[in-house]
PDB file of C-alpha atoms and ligand atoms in Angstrom:
ATOM      1  CA  MET A   6      61.325  79.268 112.298  1.00 30.00           C
ATOM      2  CA  SER A   7      64.523  81.143 113.297  1.00 32.00           C
ATOM      3  CA  LEU A   8      63.910  84.687 113.098  1.00 32.00           C
ATOM      4  CA  ALA A   9      67.517  86.264 115.032  1.00 33.00           C
ATOM      5  CA  GLY A  10      69.890  84.678 112.162  1.00 34.00           C
ATOM      6  CA  GLY A  11      71.779  87.873 111.531  1.00 34.00           C
ATOM      7  CA  LEU A  12      71.999  89.581 108.163  1.00 32.00           C
ATOM      8  CA  ALA A  13      72.098  86.368 105.869  1.00 32.00           C
ATOM      9  CA  THR A  14      69.088  84.852 107.297  1.00 36.00           C
ATOM     10  CA  TRP A  15      67.706  87.990 106.696  1.00 34.00           C
ATOM     11  CA  MET A  16      68.318  88.456 103.027  1.00 36.00           C
ATOM     12  CA  GLU A  17      66.866  84.869 102.284  1.00 42.00           C
ATOM     13  CA  PRO A  18      63.187  85.301 101.283  1.00 43.00           C
ATOM     14  CA  LEU A  19      61.316  82.890 103.033  1.00 43.00           C
ATOM     15  CA  GLN A  20      60.143  79.299 101.713  1.00 44.00           C
ATOM     16  CA  ALA A  21      56.060  78.893 101.206  1.00 44.00           C
ATOM     17  CA  ALA A  22      56.349  76.416 104.297  1.00 42.00           C
ATOM     18  CA  ASP A  23      58.129  79.637 106.071  1.00 48.00           C
ATOM     19  CA  LEU A  24      55.287  81.887 105.067  1.00 43.00           C
ATOM     20  CA  ALA A  25      52.383  79.304 105.681  1.00 44.00           C
ATOM     21  CA  SER A  26      53.754  78.770 109.501  1.00 44.00           C
ATOM     22  CA  LEU A  27      53.545  82.682 110.050  1.00 44.00           C
ATOM     23  CA  THR A  28      50.077  82.032 110.033  1.00 42.00           C
ATOM     24  CA  THR A  29      48.940  80.850 113.099  1.00 43.00           C
ATOM     25  CA  GLY A  30      45.433  82.110 112.881  1.00 46.00           C
ATOM     26  CA  PRO A  31      43.780  85.373 113.736  1.00 58.00           C
ATOM     27  CA  SER A  32      43.463  86.225 117.407  1.00 60.00           C
ATOM     28  CA  GLY A  33      39.668  86.468 117.498  1.00 78.00           C
ATOM     29  CA  THR A  34      39.274  90.047 118.421  1.00 88.00           C
ATOM     30  CA  PRO A  35      40.670  92.562 116.270  1.00 96.00           C
ATOM     31  CA  ILE A  36      43.971  94.285 116.329  1.00 97.00           C
ATOM     32  CA  ILE A  37      44.492  97.676 115.542  1.00 98.00           C
ATOM     33  CA  LEU A  38      47.415 100.128 115.741  1.00 98.00           C
ATOM     34  CA  SER A  39      47.980 103.575 114.965  1.00 98.00           C
ATOM     35  CA  THR A  40      50.565 106.545 115.518  1.00 97.00           C
ATOM     36  CA  TRP A  41      50.573 108.994 118.332  1.00 96.00           C
ATOM     37  CA  ARG A  42      48.227 109.392 121.212  1.00 95.00           C
ATOM     38  CA  HIS A  43      45.589 111.135 118.640  1.00 95.00           C
ATOM     39  CA  GLY A  44      45.183 107.390 117.940  1.00 97.00           C
ATOM     40  CA  LEU A  45      43.114 106.670 121.018  1.00 97.00           C
ATOM     41  CA  PRO A  46      39.958 108.069 119.712  1.00 97.00           C
ATOM     42  CA  ALA A  47      40.433 106.353 116.203  1.00 98.00           C
ATOM     43  CA  ASN A  48      41.181 102.943 117.537  1.00 98.00           C
ATOM     44  CA  ASP A  49      37.840 103.381 119.199  1.00 98.00           C
ATOM     45  CA  ARG A  50      35.712 103.967 115.987  1.00 98.00           C
ATOM     46  CA  ALA A  51      37.501 101.440 114.171  1.00 98.00           C
ATOM     47  CA  VAL A  52      36.448  98.806 116.969  1.00 97.00           C
ATOM     48  CA  GLU A  53      32.935 100.292 116.440  1.00 97.00           C
ATOM     49  CA  VAL A  54      33.022  99.967 112.647  1.00 98.00           C
ATOM     50  CA  LEU A  55      33.957  96.355 113.221  1.00 97.00           C
ATOM     51  CA  ASN A  56      31.846  95.559 115.821  1.00 96.00           C
ATOM     52  CA  ALA A  57      28.788  96.850 113.966  1.00 97.00           C
ATOM     53  CA  LYS A  58      29.949  94.289 111.136  1.00 96.00           C
ATOM     54  CA  GLY A  59      32.159  96.629 109.128  1.00 97.00           C
ATOM     55  CA  SER A  60      34.693  95.691 107.012  1.00 98.00           C
ATOM     56  CA  VAL A  61      38.478  96.393 108.258  1.00 98.00           C
ATOM     57  CA  LEU A  62      39.246  98.602 105.346  1.00 98.00           C
ATOM     58  CA  ASP A  63      35.630 100.221 106.413  1.00 98.00           C
ATOM     59  CA  ALA A  64      37.285 100.260 110.220  1.00 98.00           C
ATOM     60  CA  VAL A  65      40.578 102.328 109.176  1.00 98.00           C
ATOM     61  CA  GLU A  66      38.825 104.497 107.506  1.00 98.00           C
ATOM     62  CA  GLU A  67      36.288 105.569 109.479  1.00 98.00           C
ATOM     63  CA  GLY A  68      38.960 105.451 112.309  1.00 98.00           C
ATOM     64  CA  VAL A  69      41.103 107.749 111.051  1.00 98.00           C
ATOM     65  CA  ALA A  70      38.430 109.774 109.962  1.00 98.00           C
ATOM     66  CA  VAL A  71      37.772 111.071 113.639  1.00 98.00           C
ATOM     67  CA  VAL A  72      41.075 112.280 114.048  1.00 97.00           C
ATOM     68  CA  GLU A  73      40.468 114.452 110.453  1.00 98.00           C
ATOM     69  CA  SER A  74      37.381 116.163 111.746  1.00 98.00           C
ATOM     70  CA  ASP A  75      39.086 117.248 114.992  1.00 97.00           C
ATOM     71  CA  LEU A  76      40.174 120.929 114.139  1.00 97.00           C
ATOM     72  CA  THR A  77      42.075 121.223 117.457  1.00 95.00           C
ATOM     73  CA  ASN A  78      44.842 118.714 115.827  1.00 95.00           C
ATOM     74  CA  ARG A  79      47.458 120.894 114.078  1.00 94.00           C
ATOM     75  CA  SER A  80      48.944 117.794 111.840  1.00 95.00           C
ATOM     76  CA  VAL A  81      45.877 116.375 110.199  1.00 97.00           C
ATOM     77  CA  GLY A  82      42.807 117.444 108.577  1.00 97.00           C
ATOM     78  CA  LEU A  83      41.742 120.739 107.881  1.00 97.00           C
ATOM     79  CA  GLY A  84      42.781 121.966 111.490  1.00 96.00           C
ATOM     80  CA  GLY A  85      46.146 121.305 110.099  1.00 96.00           C
ATOM     81  CA  ARG A  86      49.037 123.847 110.062  1.00 95.00           C
ATOM     82  CA  PRO A  87      49.464 125.676 106.354  1.00 95.00           C
ATOM     83  CA  ASP A  88      52.093 125.711 104.258  1.00 95.00           C
ATOM     84  CA  ARG A  89      54.455 128.700 103.636  1.00 93.00           C
ATOM     85  CA  ASP A  90      51.463 130.741 101.513  1.00 95.00           C
ATOM     86  CA  GLY A  91      49.086 129.951 104.085  1.00 96.00           C
ATOM     87  CA  PHE A  92      47.256 127.005 102.524  1.00 97.00           C
ATOM     88  CA  THR A  93      46.495 123.613 104.652  1.00 97.00           C
ATOM     89  CA  THR A  94      46.705 121.070 102.122  1.00 98.00           C
ATOM     90  CA  LEU A  95      45.709 117.530 102.953  1.00 98.00           C
ATOM     91  CA  ASP A  96      47.433 113.856 101.695  1.00 98.00           C
ATOM     92  CA  ALA A  97      46.052 110.712 102.455  1.00 98.00           C
ATOM     93  CA  CYS A  98      45.922 106.937 101.286  1.00 98.00           C
ATOM     94  CA  ILE A  99      44.195 103.630 102.346  1.00 98.00           C
ATOM     95  CA  GLN A 100      44.974  99.941 101.077  1.00 98.00           C
ATOM     96  CA  ASP A 101      43.371  96.960 101.603  1.00 98.00           C
ATOM     97  CA  HIS A 102      44.276  92.931 102.144  1.00 98.00           C
ATOM     98  CA  ASP A 103      44.809  92.420  98.505  1.00 98.00           C
ATOM     99  CA  GLY A 104      46.987  95.520  97.738  1.00 97.00           C
ATOM    100  CA  ARG A 105      43.836  97.652  96.317  1.00 98.00           C
ATOM    101  CA  ALA A 106      44.519 101.116  97.229  1.00 98.00           C
ATOM    102  CA  GLY A 107      43.753 104.629  96.872  1.00 98.00           C
ATOM    103  CA  ALA A 108      45.406 107.819  97.492  1.00 98.00           C
ATOM    104  CA  VAL A 109      44.897 111.443  97.577  1.00 98.00           C
ATOM    105  CA  ALA A 110      47.671 114.791  97.594  1.00 98.00           C
ATOM    106  CA  PHE A 111      48.007 118.531  97.809  1.00 98.00           C
ATOM    107  CA  LEU A 112      43.800 118.582  98.178  1.00 98.00           C
ATOM    108  CA  ARG A 113      42.144 121.657 100.142  1.00 98.00           C
ATOM    109  CA  GLU A 114      39.083 122.285 101.672  1.00 98.00           C
ATOM    110  CA  PHE A 115      38.254 118.497 102.154  1.00 98.00           C
ATOM    111  CA  GLU A 116      37.091 117.332 105.626  1.00 98.00           C
ATOM    112  CA  HIS A 117      37.884 113.932 104.747  1.00 98.00           C
ATOM    113  CA  PRO A 118      40.999 113.322 102.073  1.00 98.00           C
ATOM    114  CA  ILE A 119      40.822 109.786 103.548  1.00 98.00           C
ATOM    115  CA  LYS A 120      37.335 109.500 102.034  1.00 98.00           C
ATOM    116  CA  VAL A 121      38.413 110.834  98.793  1.00 98.00           C
ATOM    117  CA  ALA A 122      41.374 108.457  98.664  1.00 98.00           C
ATOM    118  CA  ARG A 123      38.838 105.478  99.614  1.00 98.00           C
ATOM    119  CA  ALA A 124      36.376 106.737  96.781  1.00 98.00           C
ATOM    120  CA  ILE A 125      39.316 106.744  94.473  1.00 98.00           C
ATOM    121  CA  MET A 126      39.857 103.255  95.094  1.00 98.00           C
ATOM    122  CA  ASP A 127      36.663 102.272  94.542  1.00 98.00           C
ATOM    123  CA  ARG A 128      35.536 104.175  92.092  1.00 98.00           C
ATOM    124  CA  THR A 129      38.276 104.764  89.921  1.00 98.00           C
ATOM    125  CA  PRO A 130      41.021 102.384  87.850  1.00 98.00           C
ATOM    126  CA  HIS A 131      43.664 104.873  89.578  1.00 98.00           C
ATOM    127  CA  VAL A 132      45.310 104.973  92.692  1.00 98.00           C
ATOM    128  CA  MET A 133      46.210 108.681  93.270  1.00 98.00           C
ATOM    129  CA  LEU A 134      44.707 111.561  92.456  1.00 98.00           C
ATOM    130  CA  VAL A 135      46.218 115.174  93.289  1.00 98.00           C
ATOM    131  CA  GLY A 136      45.504 118.865  93.317  1.00 97.00           C
ATOM    132  CA  ASN A 137      43.037 120.353  90.844  1.00 98.00           C
ATOM    133  CA  GLY A 138      42.532 117.173  89.535  1.00 98.00           C
ATOM    134  CA  ALA A 139      41.673 115.540  92.601  1.00 98.00           C
ATOM    135  CA  GLU A 140      39.456 118.621  93.823  1.00 98.00           C
ATOM    136  CA  GLN A 141      37.296 118.160  90.451  1.00 98.00           C
ATOM    137  CA  TRP A 142      36.961 114.483  90.828  1.00 98.00           C
ATOM    138  CA  ALA A 143      35.506 114.916  94.471  1.00 98.00           C
ATOM    139  CA  LEU A 144      33.180 117.586  93.523  1.00 98.00           C
ATOM    140  CA  ALA A 145      31.937 115.332  90.673  1.00 98.00           C
ATOM    141  CA  ASN A 146      31.991 112.480  93.126  1.00 98.00           C
ATOM    142  CA  GLY A 147      29.696 113.812  96.022  1.00 98.00           C
ATOM    143  CA  PHE A 148      31.837 115.124  98.278  1.00 98.00           C
ATOM    144  CA  THR A 149      31.732 119.010  99.122  1.00 98.00           C
ATOM    145  CA  LYS A 150      34.111 121.588 100.330  1.00 98.00           C
ATOM    146  CA  ARG A 151      34.300 123.190 103.663  1.00 97.00           C
ATOM    147  CA  LYS A 152      36.303 126.221 104.571  1.00 95.00           C
ATOM    148  CA  VAL A 153      37.854 126.340 107.703  1.00 96.00           C
ATOM    149  CA  ASP A 154      39.711 129.625 109.326  1.00 95.00           C
ATOM    150  CA  ILE A 155      40.859 129.065 112.947  1.00 97.00           C
ATOM    151  CA  PRO A 156      42.551 132.512 114.008  1.00 97.00           C
ATOM    152  CA  GLU A 157      45.091 130.998 116.237  1.00 96.00           C
ATOM    153  CA  VAL A 158      46.857 128.900 113.023  1.00 96.00           C
ATOM    154  CA  ARG A 159      46.713 131.997 111.037  1.00 96.00           C
ATOM    155  CA  LYS A 160      48.411 133.834 113.617  1.00 97.00           C
ATOM    156  CA  ALA A 161      51.183 131.120 114.103  1.00 94.00           C
ATOM    157  CA  TRP A 162      51.588 131.118 110.803  1.00 94.00           C
ATOM    158  CA  LYS A 163      51.992 135.332 110.263  1.00 95.00           C
ATOM    159  CA  GLU A 164      54.763 134.721 113.370  1.00 93.00           C
ATOM    160  CA  TRP A 165      56.093 131.813 111.440  1.00 90.00           C
ATOM    161  CA  LEU A 166      56.699 134.198 108.592  1.00 92.00           C
ATOM    162  CA  LYS A 167      58.816 136.825 110.410  1.00 91.00           C
ATOM    163  CA  THR A 168      61.735 134.134 110.534  1.00 87.00           C
ATOM    164  CA  SER A 169      60.895 131.778 107.955  1.00 82.00           C
ATOM    165  CA  ASP A 170      62.697 129.392 109.832  1.00 75.00           C
ATOM    166  CA  TYR A 171      61.990 125.553 107.969  1.00 67.00           C
ATOM    167  CA  LYS A 172      62.675 123.048 111.147  1.00 65.00           C
ATOM    168  CA  PRO A 173      60.581 120.481 111.826  1.00 58.00           C
ATOM    169  CA  LEU A 174      60.420 119.940 115.723  1.00 57.00           C
ATOM    170  CA  VAL A 175      60.818 116.355 117.217  1.00 54.00           C
ATOM    171  CA  ASN A 176      57.714 114.864 118.645  1.00 54.00           C
ATOM    172  CA  ILE A 177      55.941 118.203 118.787  1.00 54.00           C
ATOM    173  CA  GLU A 178      53.066 117.890 116.821  1.00 50.00           C
ATOM    174  CA  ASN A 179      54.144 120.437 113.900  1.00 48.00           C
ATOM    175  CA  HIS A 180      54.924 117.260 111.634  1.00 55.00           C
ATOM    176  CA  ASP A 181      52.594 114.161 112.337  1.00 81.00           C
ATOM    177  CA  THR A 182      50.435 112.185 110.504  1.00 93.00           C
ATOM    178  CA  ILE A 183      48.048 109.698 112.016  1.00 97.00           C
ATOM    179  CA  GLY A 184      48.659 106.048 110.189  1.00 98.00           C
ATOM    180  CA  MET A 185      46.397 103.192 111.192  1.00 98.00           C
ATOM    181  CA  VAL A 186      47.211  99.275 110.596  1.00 98.00           C
ATOM    182  CA  ALA A 187      44.319  97.211 111.381  1.00 98.00           C
ATOM    183  CA  MET A 188      43.243  93.275 111.465  1.00 98.00           C
ATOM    184  CA  ASP A 189      39.891  91.822 111.887  1.00 97.00           C
ATOM    185  CA  ALA A 190      38.795  88.495 114.090  1.00 95.00           C
ATOM    186  CA  ASN A 191      39.069  86.601 110.591  1.00 95.00           C
ATOM    187  CA  GLY A 192      42.787  87.762 109.644  1.00 96.00           C
ATOM    188  CA  LYS A 193      41.854  90.609 107.146  1.00 97.00           C
ATOM    189  CA  LEU A 194      44.437  93.334 107.011  1.00 98.00           C
ATOM    190  CA  ALA A 195      43.965  97.132 106.093  1.00 98.00           C
ATOM    191  CA  GLY A 196      45.588 100.508 106.564  1.00 98.00           C
ATOM    192  CA  SER A 197      45.312 103.863 106.190  1.00 98.00           C
ATOM    193  CA  CYS A 198      47.114 106.920 106.672  1.00 98.00           C
ATOM    194  CA  THR A 199      46.148 110.742 107.040  1.00 98.00           C
ATOM    195  CA  THR A 200      48.272 114.278 107.275  1.00 98.00           C
ATOM    196  CA  SER A 201      47.861 117.904 106.636  1.00 96.00           C
ATOM    197  CA  GLY A 202      51.747 117.443 106.104  1.00 95.00           C
ATOM    198  CA  LEU A 203      54.939 119.451 107.676  1.00 92.00           C
ATOM    199  CA  ALA A 204      53.243 122.609 108.664  1.00 91.00           C
ATOM    200  CA  TYR A 205      55.047 125.574 106.505  1.00 92.00           C
ATOM    201  CA  LYS A 206      56.224 123.105 103.746  1.00 93.00           C
ATOM    202  CA  VAL A 207      56.989 124.651 100.158  1.00 93.00           C
ATOM    203  CA  HIS A 208      53.377 125.339  98.425  1.00 95.00           C
ATOM    204  CA  GLY A 209      52.691 121.780  96.300  1.00 97.00           C
ATOM    205  CA  ARG A 210      54.726 119.336  98.520  1.00 96.00           C
ATOM    206  CA  VAL A 211      53.668 116.238  99.017  1.00 97.00           C
ATOM    207  CA  GLY A 212      55.289 113.627 101.624  1.00 97.00           C
ATOM    208  CA  ASP A 213      55.167 110.147 102.321  1.00 98.00           C
ATOM    209  CA  SER A 214      51.733 109.549 104.070  1.00 98.00           C
ATOM    210  CA  PRO A 215      49.772 109.361 100.487  1.00 98.00           C
ATOM    211  CA  ILE A 216      52.479 107.270  98.933  1.00 98.00           C
ATOM    212  CA  ILE A 217      51.474 103.847  98.886  1.00 98.00           C
ATOM    213  CA  GLY A 218      55.144 101.777 100.067  1.00 98.00           C
ATOM    214  CA  ALA A 219      56.298 104.893 101.977  1.00 98.00           C
ATOM    215  CA  GLY A 220      53.392 106.062 104.626  1.00 98.00           C
ATOM    216  CA  LEU A 221      51.515 103.056 104.455  1.00 98.00           C
ATOM    217  CA  PHE A 222      51.904  99.431 103.088  1.00 98.00           C
ATOM    218  CA  VAL A 223      49.454  96.915 103.222  1.00 98.00           C
ATOM    219  CA  ASP A 224      49.756  92.978 101.991  1.00 98.00           C
ATOM    220  CA  GLY A 225      47.520  90.336 103.295  1.00 97.00           C
ATOM    221  CA  ASP A 226      49.991  87.772 102.743  1.00 97.00           C
ATOM    222  CA  VAL A 227      52.534  88.882 105.159  1.00 98.00           C
ATOM    223  CA  GLY A 228      51.679  92.320 107.293  1.00 98.00           C
ATOM    224  CA  ALA A 229      51.013  95.901 106.845  1.00 98.00           C
ATOM    225  CA  ALA A 230      52.839  98.868 108.218  1.00 98.00           C
ATOM    226  CA  CYS A 231      52.781 102.764 108.406  1.00 98.00           C
ATOM    227  CA  ALA A 232      54.881 105.592 109.162  1.00 98.00           C
ATOM    228  CA  THR A 233      54.856 108.950 110.991  1.00 97.00           C
ATOM    229  CA  GLY A 234      57.523 111.459 111.033  1.00 95.00           C
ATOM    230  CA  THR A 235      59.985 113.267 108.220  1.00 94.00           C
ATOM    231  CA  GLY A 236      58.162 112.391 104.999  1.00 96.00           C
ATOM    232  CA  GLU A 237      61.037 113.035 102.647  1.00 95.00           C
ATOM    233  CA  LEU A 238      63.098 110.160 104.916  1.00 96.00           C
ATOM    234  CA  VAL A 239      60.077 107.914 104.483  1.00 97.00           C
ATOM    235  CA  ILE A 240      60.023 108.152 101.020  1.00 98.00           C
ATOM    236  CA  ARG A 241      63.533 108.021 100.231  1.00 97.00           C
ATOM    237  CA  THR A 242      63.242 104.823 101.776  1.00 98.00           C
ATOM    238  CA  SER A 243      60.000 103.162 101.037  1.00 98.00           C
ATOM    239  CA  GLY A 244      59.624 102.735 104.672  1.00 98.00           C
ATOM    240  CA  SER A 245      56.909 101.051 104.942  1.00 98.00           C
ATOM    241  CA  HIS A 246      57.169  99.270 102.021  1.00 98.00           C
ATOM    242  CA  ALA A 247      60.683  97.989 103.458  1.00 98.00           C
ATOM    243  CA  VAL A 248      58.830  97.251 106.814  1.00 98.00           C
ATOM    244  CA  VAL A 249      56.735  94.264 105.192  1.00 98.00           C
ATOM    245  CA  GLU A 250      59.200  93.093 103.106  1.00 98.00           C
ATOM    246  CA  MET A 251      61.443  92.820 106.003  1.00 98.00           C
ATOM    247  CA  MET A 252      58.566  91.009 107.833  1.00 98.00           C
ATOM    248  CA  ARG A 253      58.242  88.755 104.389  1.00 98.00           C
ATOM    249  CA  ASN A 254      61.741  87.642 104.730  1.00 97.00           C
ATOM    250  CA  GLY A 255      61.633  86.427 108.523  1.00 97.00           C
ATOM    251  CA  VAL A 256      62.157  89.790 110.529  1.00 98.00           C
ATOM    252  CA  GLU A 257      59.701  89.925 113.715  1.00 98.00           C
ATOM    253  CA  PRO A 258      57.704  93.164 113.549  1.00 98.00           C
ATOM    254  CA  GLU A 259      59.637  95.180 115.945  1.00 98.00           C
ATOM    255  CA  GLU A 260      63.099  94.285 114.452  1.00 98.00           C
ATOM    256  CA  ALA A 261      61.501  95.126 110.946  1.00 98.00           C
ATOM    257  CA  CYS A 262      60.715  98.709 112.111  1.00 98.00           C
ATOM    258  CA  GLU A 263      64.008  99.334 113.449  1.00 98.00           C
ATOM    259  CA  ARG A 264      65.758  98.084 110.669  1.00 98.00           C
ATOM    260  CA  ALA A 265      64.283 100.714 108.569  1.00 98.00           C
ATOM    261  CA  VAL A 266      64.876 103.360 111.286  1.00 98.00           C
ATOM    262  CA  ARG A 267      68.413 102.056 110.715  1.00 97.00           C
ATOM    263  CA  ARG A 268      68.563 102.233 107.266  1.00 97.00           C
ATOM    264  CA  ILE A 269      67.153 106.034 107.020  1.00 97.00           C
ATOM    265  CA  LEU A 270      70.005 106.575 109.583  1.00 96.00           C
ATOM    266  CA  HIS A 271      72.607 105.043 107.605  1.00 96.00           C
ATOM    267  CA  LYS A 272      71.313 107.171 104.453  1.00 95.00           C
ATOM    268  CA  HIS A 273      71.514 110.091 106.143  1.00 93.00           C
ATOM    269  CA  PRO A 274      74.523 110.324 108.059  1.00 90.00           C
ATOM    270  CA  GLY A 275      74.961 113.052 110.827  1.00 88.00           C
ATOM    271  CA  LEU A 276      71.245 113.459 110.479  1.00 86.00           C
ATOM    272  CA  LYS A 277      69.815 115.184 113.157  1.00 89.00           C
ATOM    273  CA  GLY A 278      66.278 116.850 114.707  1.00 88.00           C
ATOM    274  CA  HIS A 279      64.207 114.407 112.309  1.00 91.00           C
ATOM    275  CA  GLN A 280      61.556 112.398 114.191  1.00 93.00           C
ATOM    276  CA  VAL A 281      60.562 109.079 112.222  1.00 96.00           C
ATOM    277  CA  GLY A 282      58.560 106.366 113.788  1.00 97.00           C
ATOM    278  CA  PHE A 283      57.039 102.797 112.249  1.00 98.00           C
ATOM    279  CA  LEU A 284      54.240 100.760 113.113  1.00 98.00           C
ATOM    280  CA  ALA A 285      54.220  97.106 111.779  1.00 98.00           C
ATOM    281  CA  LEU A 286      51.109  94.441 112.272  1.00 98.00           C
ATOM    282  CA  ARG A 287      51.988  90.941 110.833  1.00 98.00           C
ATOM    283  CA  LYS A 288      49.280  88.453 109.850  1.00 96.00           C
ATOM    284  CA  ASP A 289      49.758  86.326 112.611  1.00 95.00           C
ATOM    285  CA  GLY A 290      48.928  89.230 115.056  1.00 96.00           C
ATOM    286  CA  ALA A 291      52.382  89.916 116.046  1.00 97.00           C
ATOM    287  CA  HIS A 292      52.855  93.496 115.758  1.00 98.00           C
ATOM    288  CA  GLY A 293      55.840  96.074 116.832  1.00 98.00           C
ATOM    289  CA  ALA A 294      57.137 100.066 116.842  1.00 98.00           C
ATOM    290  CA  TYR A 295      60.470 101.850 116.217  1.00 98.00           C
ATOM    291  CA  SER A 296      61.337 105.402 116.161  1.00 97.00           C
ATOM    292  CA  VAL A 297      64.266 107.557 115.829  1.00 96.00           C
ATOM    293  CA  TYR A 298      63.835 109.489 118.764  1.00 95.00           C
ATOM    294  CA  LYS A 299      62.210 109.046 122.382  1.00 94.00           C
ATOM    295  CA  GLY A 300      58.153 110.498 122.577  1.00 93.00           C
ATOM    296  CA  PHE A 301      56.833 108.295 119.493  1.00 95.00           C
ATOM    297  CA  ASP A 302      53.583 106.777 121.229  1.00 96.00           C
ATOM    298  CA  TYR A 303      51.048 104.966 119.559  1.00 97.00           C
ATOM    299  CA  ALA A 304      47.409 103.440 120.218  1.00 97.00           C
ATOM    300  CA  LEU A 305      47.256  99.787 120.741  1.00 97.00           C
ATOM    301  CA  THR A 306      43.882  97.652 120.590  1.00 97.00           C
ATOM    302  CA  LYS A 307      44.166  94.056 121.284  1.00 96.00           C
ATOM    303  CA  GLU A 308      41.948  91.576 123.067  1.00 93.00           C
ATOM    304  CA  GLY A 309      39.119  93.803 123.501  1.00 92.00           C
ATOM    305  CA  ARG A 310      41.535  96.889 124.958  1.00 95.00           C
ATOM    306  CA  THR A 311      42.936 100.109 123.767  1.00 97.00           C
ATOM    307  CA  GLN A 312      45.848 101.440 125.585  1.00 97.00           C
ATOM    308  CA  LEU A 313      48.673 103.845 124.465  1.00 97.00           C
ATOM    309  CA  ALA A 314      52.312 102.410 124.073  1.00 97.00           C
ATOM    310  CA  ASP A 315      55.618 103.852 123.819  1.00 97.00           C
ATOM    311  CA  ALA A 316      57.601 103.002 120.887  1.00 97.00           C
ATOM    312  CA  PRO A 317      61.272 101.627 121.358  1.00 98.00           C
ATOM    313  CA  TYR A 318      63.605 104.020 120.225  1.00 97.00           C
ATOM    314  CA  MET A 319      67.355 104.687 118.719  1.00 96.00           C
ATOM    315  CA  MET A 320      68.081 107.779 120.742  1.00 94.00           C
ATOM    316  CA  GLU A 321      66.777 111.057 122.954  1.00 92.00           C
ATOM    317  CA  TRP A 322      66.055 114.289 121.791  1.00 82.00           C
ATOM    318  CA  ASP A 323      67.547 117.275 124.289  1.00 71.00           C
TER     319      ASP A 323
HETATM  320  N1  LIG B 426      54.882 112.180 107.515  1.00 93.00           N
HETATM  321  C1  LIG B 426      53.788 113.213 107.482  1.00 93.00           C
HETATM  322  C2  LIG B 426      54.631 113.917 106.245  1.00 93.00           C
HETATM  323  O1  LIG B 426      55.675 114.324 106.202  1.00 93.00           O
HETATM  324  O2  LIG B 426      54.198 115.035 105.414  1.00 93.00           O
END
């Protein structure tokens, strides 16, 4: 199957026979990709879960939960920077091989939004709960609140209020996410995504991370993708869904990530200073990454080893 046939080939959906040929069979060991350096401990935890015979869905949930618990992290979990009104609000989603999904958005004072998202998937007929409704549901379903006050975070927010300058900093930890896509030794896929979102966002703002198709998309017939960076850009282009659909149509994972980045730039001419990065994992174990700017790294677990990898990129930020 030629994957380098240009636009015409890209636009033509794969035939069933081609799709079948994508399945070269599971690698025999899990493959896990997660965004940024904070993905390293997350991948390690995901491997532990798989080694203990947990499902790949459990692995992506438990993996990113490690980062949610890290109160030194300023873009994920309760240690995340607040919105412009001083509230840290959390977004997360999870999706399994068969497309079942759960998501929560605009949640406050819960340590593990990813676990709330998983519970919404498992225990309700819905995909997403938000805000007060999500909070009430979580409390009624065994989750407890945790209040965290981090003086350094409060001080930085008060400092920010002096100018209220609304500018994400490329690759600086003020606007990122942990997204994870994983495949177990039997070829089952799952993904997760969790964030405190854009620092100093408007109260009520929800980014791409809890939106299935934007921050995360998993289709066990094809592969999985997740995103990090300026959520508005990812939502407008259904970024992770676009990556998976391109892979469905025969585009290699890295190329699919690059095309999703190019699409964002094409739709936003002149856009500067916004990082977006994608990770993709195809069902045969092929994987790739790509970002707008240099500096997006990700944790890659493969053949029993976890390491940090640098994503290819479109341009440098100075
Ligand atoms: N990608 C995280 C956000 O924009 O909220």
